[in-house]
Amino acid sequence: MLEIKDLHAFYGRSHILQGVDIHIDKGQIVSLLGRNGVGRSTTCKAVMGLVPARGSIRYQGEEIVGLKPHLVARKGIGFVPEDRWIFPGLTVLQNLQLGLKSRKQKGRWEIKDVFTMFPNLKIRRDVQGGLISGGEKQMLTICRTLMGDPDFIMIDEPTEGLAPMLVEQLAGLIKEIAQRGVSVLLVEQKLSIALKISSRLYIMGHGRIVFEGTPEDLKTNQTVRKEWLEV
Amino acid sequence: MLEYIFFSTINSLLYGMLLFMLSSGLTLIFSMMGILNFAHASFFMLGAYFAYQISQFVGFWPGLVIAPLLVGVLGALVERYGLRSVHKHGHVAELLFTVGLAYLIEEIVMLIWGRNAVPYQIPNILDFALVNILGTDLSAYRVFMLVVSIGMFIFLFLVLTRSRIGLIIQAALTHPDGVSTLGHNVPGVFMLVFGGGSALAGLAGVIGGNYLITEPSMAAHLGPIVFVVIVVGGMGSLTGAFIASLLLGAIQTFAVGVQVSLSDLLALFGLTPEPSGLLKDFLRIQISHTGPILPYLFMVLMLIFRPKGLMGKRET
Ligand SMILES: Nc1ncnc2c1ncn2[C@@H]1O[C@H](COP(=O)(O)OP(=O)(O)OP(=O)(O)O)[C@@H](O)[C@H]1O
Ligand SMILES: [Mg+2]
């Protein structure tokens, strides 16, 4: 589905990604873990075309490195940013509508699905996006990206700042996304839900991948956890 | 007195709406792309000159539609082939580009139409007194300008709040990257907004150029005031630009009619200082003469005491 090879990215002069290799198969949930500032978000942004990158990103067999963000999105790649980017002046419903790539787009998800999964968003559908709670914003930003019906979605630090109950609900949603045939790259800092729902995990340290394996591999490998995850 | 208030209100409303036609585009362009477009008033001037030229061939009415469209297309081309390539060199380069463009347009206008004003006139069919109110005529053309500018205001409001493209524009004001990762062509939206903003400025030129004077310095005259509007209103706020436009329109119009000086004001409170030299001259300045500087005074005070403007969201 997605194959990243020897990906390099820069912010000005600083060499942030120094040869990243990641691959994700169809319908898989793969997690990308690592401490603050190691370059996980930059990896997502490089895939989306939001930061200039070198190397290879093949999506469904096609090279997409260097493509403009809206064209990457139209290939079927979705991105849920860690800053959420809720449009503050638009209502919850309008935020969702802008997730559709065209007014008439029909896909795996509809607005009424979103409202059944998250009744809070339904109640607040006419409230401005800037005024809803942090948890509601997180759900809204994921659902907004789902409206565009991606075949592959990158979700950057969704559990950050969420109440434990919401984290559980989120894990459920991500599993549901994968069940509908969408591949997921879940970016997290801690193991949290990653161990439970992913089929494979990557750990990143200083701009490159330092571990790749299944949740079982990581559970038994205490050295890697100590060196690259725990603070 | 009643008559003075009535006509000043009409005039300030007119001037305010013209200012809004210019400042709405400028403030949208600024908040979306971070570009302070110094050439914005030049598009206003081009609107007037294009309309004049078109009116020579086919009359005023086709020009009313064609001239703003031409200016809009020109604006879109400037964005697509000028600003977009300058963009990678940063905001200072963009700013210098627009300053250069303003001079370029002024020189080209002088090359084609000469240094003096051109006789761009209001159409005969609107050149009459619509009504006589309290002994003074209200010209039909002024009412027409008011109708056009209010109509455009309603149109802009509906487009921005009701249409899908309007929602995309609003969203791109705060999170352009967010909009593009949802699959919307943000560079295309930028071009559209730049073209649309230019067209609005052009429309203001079409209906304002014959009411004022169509001459090569008209951009340089109006340009600074439009900046005052967006600073006072708050960079990036359309509501702010609207309020500030009407406010500045009112300040400038009403000040012209106030034949009062500072010493008169002091006399009201029983103070009759007998200064000499410069101070005496200063106290004798009539408020009506301060009309042109009031907006700038207002802007400077605004920047000191409330730098984000009336409705602005950002601090700088
Ligand atoms: N816009 C930017 N300009 C310059 N440097 C940046 C920028 N964004 C990120 N960086 C730097 O790039 C490095 C990687 O950032 P990135 O956001 O990818 O980290 P991360 O792994 O997502 O961690 P976290 O999200 O916890 O900050 C960091 O050292 C950060 O300081
Ligand atoms: Mg991050």
Coordinates of C-alpha atoms and ligand atoms in Angstrom, one line a residue:
Chain A
M1 CA 0.0 0.0 0.0
L2 CA 2.5 2.6 1.2
E3 CA 6.3 2.1 1.0
I4 CA 8.7 4.8 2.2
K5 CA 12.3 4.3 1.4
D6 CA 15.3 6.3 2.4
L7 CA 13.2 9.4 3.1
H8 CA 15.1 12.6 4.0
A9 CA 13.5 15.9 5.0
F10 CA 14.9 19.3 6.0
Y11 CA 13.7 22.4 7.9
G12 CA 16.0 25.0 6.5
R13 CA 19.5 23.6 7.2
S14 CA 18.5 21.1 9.8
H15 CA 18.4 17.6 8.5
I16 CA 15.3 16.2 10.3
L17 CA 14.7 12.9 8.6
Q18 CA 17.8 11.0 7.8
G19 CA 16.7 8.0 5.8
V20 CA 13.4 6.7 7.0
D21 CA 12.0 3.3 5.8
I22 CA 8.4 2.3 6.6
H23 CA 6.0 0.1 4.8
I24 CA 2.3 -0.5 5.5
D25 CA 0.0 -3.1 3.9
K26 CA -3.7 -2.8 3.1
G27 CA -6.0 -2.8 6.1
Q28 CA -3.1 -2.8 8.6
I29 CA -2.7 -0.7 11.6
V30 CA 0.9 0.3 12.0
S31 CA 2.2 2.5 14.8
L32 CA 5.1 4.9 14.7
L33 CA 6.4 5.6 18.2
G34 CA 9.2 7.7 19.6
R35 CA 10.1 10.5 22.0
N36 CA 9.4 14.2 21.5
G37 CA 11.1 15.8 18.5
V38 CA 12.4 12.7 16.8
G39 CA 10.6 13.4 13.5
R40 CA 7.4 11.5 13.6
S41 CA 5.2 14.4 12.6
T42 CA 7.8 15.4 10.0
T43 CA 7.4 11.9 8.4
C44 CA 3.7 12.4 8.0
K45 CA 4.1 15.9 6.7
A46 CA 6.7 14.7 4.2
V47 CA 4.2 12.1 2.9
M48 CA 1.5 14.7 2.6
G49 CA 3.9 17.1 0.7
L50 CA 3.8 19.7 3.4
V51 CA 7.6 19.7 3.9
P52 CA 10.1 19.2 1.1
A53 CA 11.5 15.7 1.0
R54 CA 13.9 13.5 -0.9
G55 CA 13.8 9.8 -1.3
S56 CA 11.0 7.5 -2.3
I57 CA 7.3 7.3 -1.2
R58 CA 5.4 4.8 -3.3
Y59 CA 1.7 4.7 -2.8
Q60 CA -0.2 1.9 -4.5
G61 CA 2.8 1.5 -6.7
E62 CA 3.0 5.1 -7.7
E63 CA 5.8 7.5 -6.7
I64 CA 4.3 10.5 -4.9
V65 CA 7.3 12.2 -3.3
G66 CA 7.2 16.0 -4.1
L67 CA 3.5 16.0 -5.0
K68 CA 1.5 19.0 -3.8
P69 CA -0.6 18.3 -0.6
H70 CA -4.0 18.5 -2.3
L71 CA -2.9 16.1 -5.0
V72 CA -1.6 13.7 -2.4
A73 CA -4.9 13.9 -0.6
R74 CA -6.8 13.2 -3.8
K75 CA -4.8 10.0 -4.3
G76 CA -6.6 8.8 -1.2
I77 CA -4.2 9.6 1.6
G78 CA -5.7 11.2 4.7
F79 CA -3.8 13.1 7.4
V80 CA -5.0 14.0 10.9
P81 CA -2.6 16.6 12.3
E82 CA -1.5 16.7 15.9
D83 CA -2.6 20.4 16.1
R84 CA -6.0 19.3 14.8
W85 CA -6.4 22.4 12.6
I86 CA -10.1 22.8 13.4
F87 CA -11.4 25.8 11.4
P88 CA -12.5 28.0 14.3
G89 CA -15.0 30.2 12.5
L90 CA -16.9 27.3 10.8
T91 CA -19.4 25.2 12.6
V92 CA -18.9 21.5 13.5
L93 CA -21.0 20.6 10.5
Q94 CA -19.2 22.9 8.1
N95 CA -15.9 21.5 9.3
L96 CA -17.1 18.0 8.4
Q97 CA -18.5 19.2 5.0
L98 CA -15.1 20.5 4.1
G99 CA -13.7 17.1 4.6
L100 CA -15.6 16.0 1.5
K101 CA -13.4 16.5 -1.6
S102 CA -16.4 17.6 -3.6
R103 CA -19.9 18.3 -2.5
K104 CA -21.2 15.1 -3.9
Q105 CA -18.5 12.7 -2.7
K106 CA -19.8 9.4 -1.4
G107 CA -17.5 7.1 0.5
R108 CA -17.3 4.7 3.4
W109 CA -18.3 7.4 5.9
E110 CA -21.2 9.8 6.0
I111 CA -22.0 12.6 8.3
K112 CA -24.8 10.6 9.9
D113 CA -22.2 7.8 10.8
V114 CA -20.1 10.5 12.5
F115 CA -23.1 11.7 14.5
T116 CA -24.1 8.2 15.5
M117 CA -20.6 7.4 16.7
F118 CA -20.2 10.8 18.5
P119 CA -23.6 12.1 19.7
N120 CA -21.8 15.1 21.2
L121 CA -20.8 16.3 17.8
K122 CA -24.4 16.0 16.7
I123 CA -25.6 18.1 19.6
R124 CA -23.0 20.7 18.8
R125 CA -23.3 20.6 15.0
D126 CA -24.1 24.3 14.7
V127 CA -21.5 25.4 17.3
Q128 CA -18.3 27.1 16.0
G129 CA -15.3 24.8 15.8
G130 CA -13.3 27.1 18.0
L131 CA -15.7 26.7 20.9
I132 CA -15.9 22.9 21.4
S133 CA -13.8 20.9 23.9
G134 CA -10.4 19.4 23.2
G135 CA -11.8 15.9 23.1
E136 CA -14.5 16.9 20.7
K137 CA -11.9 18.7 18.5
Q138 CA -9.9 15.4 18.3
M139 CA -12.9 13.4 17.2
L140 CA -14.0 16.1 14.8
T141 CA -10.6 16.3 13.1
I142 CA -10.4 12.5 12.6
C143 CA -14.0 12.4 11.3
R144 CA -13.4 15.3 9.0
T145 CA -10.5 13.5 7.4
L146 CA -12.7 10.3 7.1
M147 CA -15.3 12.3 5.2
G148 CA -12.8 12.5 2.4
D149 CA -12.8 8.7 2.2
P150 CA -9.0 8.0 2.4
D151 CA -7.7 4.5 1.7
F152 CA -4.7 5.2 3.9
I153 CA -4.8 7.6 7.0
M154 CA -2.1 9.0 9.2
I155 CA -3.3 10.0 12.6
D156 CA -0.8 12.1 14.6
E157 CA -0.9 11.8 18.4
P158 CA -4.7 11.4 18.8
T159 CA -4.6 10.4 22.4
E160 CA -2.7 13.4 23.6
G161 CA -4.7 15.1 26.3
L162 CA -7.7 12.8 26.1
A163 CA -9.6 11.4 29.1
P164 CA -9.1 7.6 29.5
M165 CA -12.7 6.9 28.4
L166 CA -12.2 8.8 25.2
V167 CA -8.9 7.0 24.6
E168 CA -10.8 3.7 24.7
Q169 CA -13.5 5.1 22.3
L170 CA -10.7 6.2 20.0
A171 CA -9.1 2.8 19.9
G172 CA -12.5 1.4 18.9
L173 CA -12.8 4.0 16.1
I174 CA -9.3 3.2 14.8
K175 CA -10.1 -0.5 14.7
E176 CA -13.3 0.3 12.9
I177 CA -11.4 2.3 10.3
A178 CA -9.1 -0.6 9.6
Q179 CA -12.1 -3.0 9.4
R180 CA -13.5 -0.9 6.6
G181 CA -10.3 -1.6 4.6
V182 CA -8.4 1.6 5.4
S183 CA -4.7 1.3 6.3
V184 CA -3.7 3.3 9.3
L185 CA -0.4 4.8 10.4
L186 CA -0.9 5.7 14.1
V187 CA 1.7 8.1 15.5
E188 CA 2.0 8.0 19.3
Q189 CA 4.6 8.9 21.9
K190 CA 3.9 6.3 24.4
L191 CA 2.9 2.7 24.0
S192 CA -0.7 3.5 25.2
I193 CA -3.2 2.0 22.7
A194 CA -0.5 1.2 20.1
L195 CA 0.4 -2.2 21.6
K196 CA -3.2 -3.3 21.7
I197 CA -4.4 -2.4 18.2
S198 CA -1.4 -2.4 15.9
S199 CA -0.2 -5.3 13.9
R200 CA 3.3 -3.9 13.6
L201 CA 5.2 -1.0 15.2
Y202 CA 8.1 1.2 14.3
I203 CA 10.2 3.2 16.8
M204 CA 11.9 6.3 15.7
G205 CA 15.0 8.0 17.2
H206 CA 16.8 11.0 15.8
G207 CA 15.4 11.0 12.3
R208 CA 15.6 7.3 11.6
I209 CA 13.9 4.0 12.4
V210 CA 15.5 2.2 15.3
F211 CA 13.1 -0.7 15.8
E212 CA 10.6 -2.6 13.8
G213 CA 8.5 -5.5 14.9
T214 CA 5.3 -6.9 16.3
P215 CA 3.7 -5.9 19.6
E216 CA 5.0 -9.2 20.9
D217 CA 8.6 -8.4 19.9
L218 CA 8.4 -5.0 21.6
K219 CA 6.9 -6.5 24.8
T220 CA 9.8 -8.8 25.2
N221 CA 12.5 -6.3 24.2
Q222 CA 13.0 -4.2 27.3
T223 CA 16.3 -2.7 26.1
V224 CA 14.7 -1.0 23.1
R225 CA 11.8 0.3 25.2
K226 CA 14.3 1.7 27.8
E227 CA 16.5 3.3 25.2
W228 CA 14.0 4.8 22.8
L229 CA 10.6 5.2 24.6
E230 CA 10.8 5.6 28.3
V231 CA 11.8 8.9 29.7
Chain B
M1 CA -28.0 71.9 10.0
L2 CA -30.3 68.9 9.4
E3 CA -29.4 69.1 5.7
Y4 CA -25.7 69.1 6.5
I5 CA -26.1 66.0 8.7
F6 CA -28.2 64.2 6.0
F7 CA -25.8 64.9 3.2
S8 CA -22.7 64.2 5.2
T9 CA -24.2 60.9 6.3
I10 CA -24.9 60.0 2.7
N11 CA -21.4 61.1 1.7
S12 CA -19.7 59.3 4.5
L13 CA -21.6 56.1 3.8
L14 CA -20.6 56.4 0.1
Y15 CA -17.0 57.0 0.9
G16 CA -17.0 54.3 3.5
M17 CA -18.5 51.7 1.1
L18 CA -15.9 52.6 -1.5
L19 CA -13.2 52.1 1.1
F20 CA -14.7 48.8 2.0
M21 CA -14.6 47.6 -1.6
L22 CA -10.9 48.2 -1.5
S23 CA -10.1 47.1 2.0
S24 CA -12.1 43.9 1.9
G25 CA -9.9 42.4 -0.8
L26 CA -6.7 43.7 0.8
T27 CA -7.5 42.3 4.2
L28 CA -8.5 38.9 2.8
I29 CA -5.3 38.7 0.8
F30 CA -3.3 39.7 3.8
S31 CA -4.8 37.2 6.2
M32 CA -4.7 34.4 3.7
M33 CA -1.3 34.8 2.2
G34 CA 0.4 37.2 4.6
I35 CA 1.0 39.6 1.7
L36 CA 0.6 43.3 2.3
N37 CA -0.3 44.3 -1.2
F38 CA 0.9 47.8 -1.9
A39 CA -0.4 47.6 -5.4
H40 CA -4.0 47.1 -4.3
A41 CA -5.0 50.7 -5.0
S42 CA -3.3 50.4 -8.4
F43 CA -6.0 47.9 -9.3
F44 CA -8.5 50.5 -8.2
M45 CA -6.9 53.0 -10.6
L46 CA -6.8 50.4 -13.4
G47 CA -10.5 49.8 -12.9
A48 CA -11.2 53.5 -13.5
Y49 CA -8.9 53.8 -16.6
F50 CA -10.2 50.5 -18.1
A51 CA -13.8 51.7 -17.6
Y52 CA -12.9 55.1 -19.2
Q53 CA -11.4 53.4 -22.2
I54 CA -14.3 51.0 -22.6
S55 CA -16.8 53.8 -22.2
Q56 CA -15.1 55.5 -25.1
F57 CA -16.0 52.6 -27.4
V58 CA -19.2 51.1 -26.0
G59 CA -20.4 53.3 -23.2
F60 CA -20.5 53.1 -19.5
W61 CA -22.7 50.1 -18.8
P62 CA -20.6 47.4 -20.5
G63 CA -17.5 48.9 -18.8
L64 CA -19.2 48.4 -15.4
V65 CA -19.0 44.7 -15.9
I66 CA -16.0 44.2 -18.2
A67 CA -13.5 46.5 -16.5
P68 CA -13.7 44.8 -13.0
L69 CA -13.4 41.4 -14.8
L70 CA -10.3 42.5 -16.7
V71 CA -8.8 43.9 -13.5
G72 CA -9.6 40.6 -11.8
V73 CA -7.9 38.5 -14.4
L74 CA -4.9 40.8 -14.3
G75 CA -4.8 40.3 -10.5
A76 CA -5.0 36.6 -10.9
L77 CA -2.2 36.6 -13.4
V78 CA 0.0 38.8 -11.1
E79 CA -0.6 36.2 -8.3
R80 CA 0.0 33.2 -10.5
Y81 CA 3.1 34.3 -12.4
G82 CA 4.5 37.0 -10.2
L83 CA 3.9 36.6 -6.5
R84 CA 3.9 32.8 -6.5
S85 CA 7.5 32.7 -7.7
V86 CA 8.5 35.5 -5.4
H87 CA 6.9 33.8 -2.5
K88 CA 9.8 31.3 -1.8
H89 CA 12.0 34.3 -1.1
G90 CA 9.9 35.4 1.8
H91 CA 7.6 38.2 2.8
V92 CA 10.0 41.0 2.4
A93 CA 10.5 40.1 -1.3
E94 CA 6.8 39.9 -1.7
L95 CA 6.3 43.3 -0.2
L96 CA 9.0 44.8 -2.4
F97 CA 7.4 43.1 -5.4
T98 CA 4.0 44.8 -4.8
V99 CA 5.7 48.2 -4.2
G100 CA 7.5 47.8 -7.5
L101 CA 4.3 46.7 -9.2
A102 CA 2.5 49.8 -7.9
Y103 CA 5.1 52.1 -9.5
L104 CA 5.1 50.0 -12.6
I105 CA 1.3 50.4 -13.0
E106 CA 1.5 54.1 -12.4
E107 CA 4.2 54.6 -15.1
I108 CA 2.3 52.4 -17.6
V109 CA -0.9 54.3 -16.9
M110 CA 1.0 57.6 -17.6
L111 CA 2.5 56.1 -20.8
I112 CA -0.8 55.1 -22.2
W113 CA -3.2 57.8 -20.9
G114 CA -0.8 60.7 -20.1
R115 CA 0.0 62.6 -17.0
N116 CA -3.2 64.5 -16.8
A117 CA -6.6 63.4 -15.7
V118 CA -8.8 61.7 -18.4
P119 CA -12.4 62.9 -18.9
Y120 CA -14.1 59.8 -17.4
Q121 CA -17.6 61.0 -16.9
I122 CA -20.7 59.7 -15.2
P123 CA -23.2 58.3 -17.7
N124 CA -25.7 60.9 -18.9
I125 CA -28.6 58.7 -17.9
L126 CA -27.6 59.1 -14.2
D127 CA -26.6 62.7 -14.5
F128 CA -29.6 64.3 -12.8
A129 CA -30.9 65.2 -9.4
L130 CA -32.9 62.3 -8.2
V131 CA -34.6 64.2 -5.4
N132 CA -34.3 67.5 -3.7
I133 CA -34.0 67.1 0.0
L134 CA -34.1 70.1 2.3
G135 CA -33.1 72.4 -0.5
T136 CA -30.2 70.4 -1.8
D137 CA -30.1 68.0 -4.8
L138 CA -29.2 64.4 -4.3
S139 CA -27.7 63.2 -7.5
A140 CA -28.8 60.0 -9.0
Y141 CA -25.3 58.8 -9.5
R142 CA -24.5 58.9 -5.8
V143 CA -27.6 56.8 -5.2
F144 CA -26.4 54.4 -7.9
M145 CA -22.9 54.2 -6.3
L146 CA -24.5 53.4 -3.0
V147 CA -26.7 50.7 -4.5
V148 CA -23.8 49.1 -6.3
S149 CA -21.6 49.1 -3.3
I150 CA -24.2 47.7 -1.0
G151 CA -25.1 45.1 -3.5
M152 CA -21.5 44.0 -3.7
F153 CA -21.3 43.9 0.0
I154 CA -24.3 41.6 0.2
F155 CA -22.9 39.4 -2.6
L156 CA -19.5 39.1 -0.9
F157 CA -21.2 38.3 2.4
L158 CA -23.3 35.5 0.8
V159 CA -20.4 34.0 -1.1
L160 CA -18.2 33.9 1.9
T161 CA -20.8 32.5 4.3
R162 CA -23.0 30.4 2.1
S163 CA -21.0 28.9 -0.7
R164 CA -18.6 26.0 -0.5
I165 CA -15.8 28.0 -2.0
G166 CA -16.5 30.7 0.6
L167 CA -16.2 28.2 3.4
I168 CA -12.9 27.0 1.9
I169 CA -11.7 30.6 1.8
Q170 CA -12.7 31.1 5.5
A171 CA -11.0 27.8 6.5
A172 CA -7.8 28.8 4.6
L173 CA -7.6 32.0 6.5
T174 CA -6.6 30.1 9.6
H175 CA -5.3 26.7 8.4
P176 CA -4.2 26.7 4.8
D177 CA -2.3 23.5 5.3
G178 CA -5.3 21.9 6.9
V179 CA -7.4 22.9 3.9
S180 CA -4.9 21.5 1.4
T181 CA -4.5 18.2 3.1
L182 CA -8.3 17.7 2.8
G183 CA -7.8 17.8 -0.9
H184 CA -8.6 21.4 -1.8
N185 CA -6.4 23.3 -4.2
V186 CA -5.1 26.0 -1.9
P187 CA -2.8 27.7 -4.4
G188 CA -5.9 27.9 -6.7
V189 CA -7.9 29.5 -3.9
F190 CA -5.1 32.0 -3.4
M191 CA -5.2 33.0 -7.0
L192 CA -9.0 33.2 -6.9
V193 CA -8.9 35.4 -3.8
F194 CA -6.2 37.7 -5.3
G195 CA -8.2 38.0 -8.5
G196 CA -11.5 38.5 -6.7
G197 CA -9.9 41.1 -4.4
S198 CA -8.4 42.9 -7.4
A199 CA -11.8 42.8 -9.2
L200 CA -13.5 44.4 -6.2
A201 CA -10.9 47.2 -6.2
G202 CA -11.4 47.5 -9.9
L203 CA -15.2 47.9 -9.4
A204 CA -14.6 50.6 -6.9
G205 CA -12.5 52.3 -9.5
V206 CA -15.2 52.0 -12.1
I207 CA -17.9 53.6 -10.0
G208 CA -15.6 55.9 -8.1
G209 CA -13.3 57.1 -10.9
N210 CA -15.9 59.3 -12.6
Y211 CA -17.2 60.6 -9.3
L212 CA -13.7 61.5 -8.2
I213 CA -11.0 62.2 -10.7
T214 CA -9.4 59.6 -12.9
E215 CA -5.7 60.5 -12.9
P216 CA -2.3 58.7 -12.4
S217 CA -2.0 59.8 -8.8
M218 CA -5.3 58.4 -7.7
A219 CA -3.8 55.1 -6.5
A220 CA -1.1 56.9 -4.5
H221 CA -3.8 59.1 -2.9
L222 CA -6.1 56.3 -1.9
G223 CA -3.6 53.6 -1.1
P224 CA -2.5 54.8 2.3
I225 CA -6.1 55.3 3.5
V226 CA -6.9 51.7 2.7
F227 CA -4.0 50.6 4.8
V228 CA -5.3 52.7 7.6
V229 CA -8.6 50.9 7.3
I230 CA -7.2 47.5 7.6
V231 CA -4.9 48.5 10.5
V232 CA -7.8 50.1 12.4
G233 CA -10.2 47.3 11.6
G234 CA -7.7 44.7 12.5
M235 CA -5.6 42.8 10.0
G236 CA -7.5 40.0 8.5
S237 CA -10.9 40.8 9.8
L238 CA -13.6 41.5 7.3
T239 CA -16.0 42.8 9.9
G240 CA -13.3 45.0 11.2
A241 CA -12.6 46.3 7.7
F242 CA -16.3 47.1 7.3
I243 CA -16.6 49.0 10.6
A244 CA -13.3 50.9 10.0
S245 CA -14.3 51.8 6.5
L246 CA -17.6 53.4 7.6
L247 CA -15.8 55.0 10.6
L248 CA -13.1 56.6 8.5
G249 CA -15.6 57.6 5.9
A250 CA -17.5 59.4 8.6
I251 CA -14.5 61.0 10.2
Q252 CA -13.2 62.4 7.0
T253 CA -16.6 63.6 5.7
F254 CA -17.8 65.2 8.9
A255 CA -14.5 66.8 9.7
V256 CA -14.7 68.8 6.5
G257 CA -17.8 70.6 7.6
V258 CA -16.6 71.5 11.1
Q259 CA -15.5 75.1 11.0
V260 CA -14.1 75.1 14.5
S261 CA -10.5 75.5 15.6
L262 CA -8.8 74.5 18.8
S263 CA -8.9 78.0 20.2
D264 CA -12.7 78.1 19.6
L265 CA -13.0 74.9 21.6
L266 CA -10.9 76.3 24.4
A267 CA -13.0 79.5 24.4
L268 CA -16.0 77.3 25.0
F269 CA -14.5 76.4 28.3
G270 CA -13.7 80.0 29.0
L271 CA -10.1 79.7 28.1
T272 CA -8.6 82.4 25.9
P273 CA -4.9 81.9 25.9
E274 CA -2.9 84.6 24.0
P275 CA -0.1 82.5 22.6
S276 CA 2.3 83.7 19.9
G277 CA 4.3 82.2 17.1
L278 CA 3.8 78.6 16.2
L279 CA 1.4 77.8 19.0
K280 CA -0.9 80.5 17.8
D281 CA -1.0 79.1 14.3
F282 CA -1.6 75.7 15.8
L283 CA -4.6 76.8 17.8
R284 CA -6.0 78.5 14.8
I285 CA -6.0 75.4 12.6
Q286 CA -9.6 74.5 11.8
I287 CA -10.8 71.0 12.2
S288 CA -12.1 71.0 8.6
H289 CA -8.5 71.3 7.5
T290 CA -7.3 68.4 9.5
G291 CA -9.5 66.0 7.5
P292 CA -6.7 64.5 5.5
I293 CA -4.5 63.8 8.5
L294 CA -7.1 62.4 10.9
P295 CA -7.0 58.9 9.5
Y296 CA -3.3 58.7 9.9
L297 CA -3.5 60.1 13.4
F298 CA -6.1 57.5 14.1
M299 CA -3.9 54.7 12.8
V300 CA -0.8 55.8 14.8
L301 CA -2.9 55.9 18.0
M302 CA -4.4 52.6 17.2
L303 CA -1.0 51.0 16.7
I304 CA 0.2 52.3 20.0
F305 CA -2.9 51.5 22.1
R306 CA -4.5 48.6 20.4
P307 CA -2.1 47.1 17.9
K308 CA -4.4 44.3 16.8
G309 CA -7.1 46.8 15.7
L310 CA -10.8 46.8 16.4
M311 CA -11.6 43.2 15.5
G312 CA -8.1 41.8 14.7
K313 CA -7.1 38.4 15.9
R314 CA -3.4 38.6 15.5
E315 CA -1.0 40.8 17.3
T316 CA 1.3 41.8 14.5
Ligands
LIG1 N1 8.6 24.3 11.3 C1 9.8 23.8 11.8 N2 10.9 24.5 11.7 C2 12.1 24.1 12.1 N3 12.3 23.0 12.8 C3 11.2 22.2 13.1 C4 9.9 22.6 12.6 N4 9.0 21.6 12.9 C5 9.7 20.7 13.6 N5 11.0 21.0 13.7 C6 12.1 20.2 14.3 O1 12.1 19.0 13.7 C7 12.3 18.0 14.7 C8 11.3 16.9 14.5 O2 10.0 17.5 14.7 P1 8.7 16.6 14.7 O3 7.5 17.5 14.8 O4 8.7 15.7 13.5 O5 8.8 15.7 16.0 P2 7.8 14.7 16.6 O6 8.5 13.4 16.6 O7 6.5 14.7 15.9 O8 7.7 15.1 18.1 P3 6.6 16.0 18.8 O9 5.3 15.9 18.0 O10 6.4 15.4 20.2 O11 7.2 17.3 18.8 C9 12.3 18.6 16.0 O12 13.6 18.7 16.5 C10 11.7 20.0 15.8 O13 12.3 20.9 16.6
MG2 MG 4.7 15.4 16.4

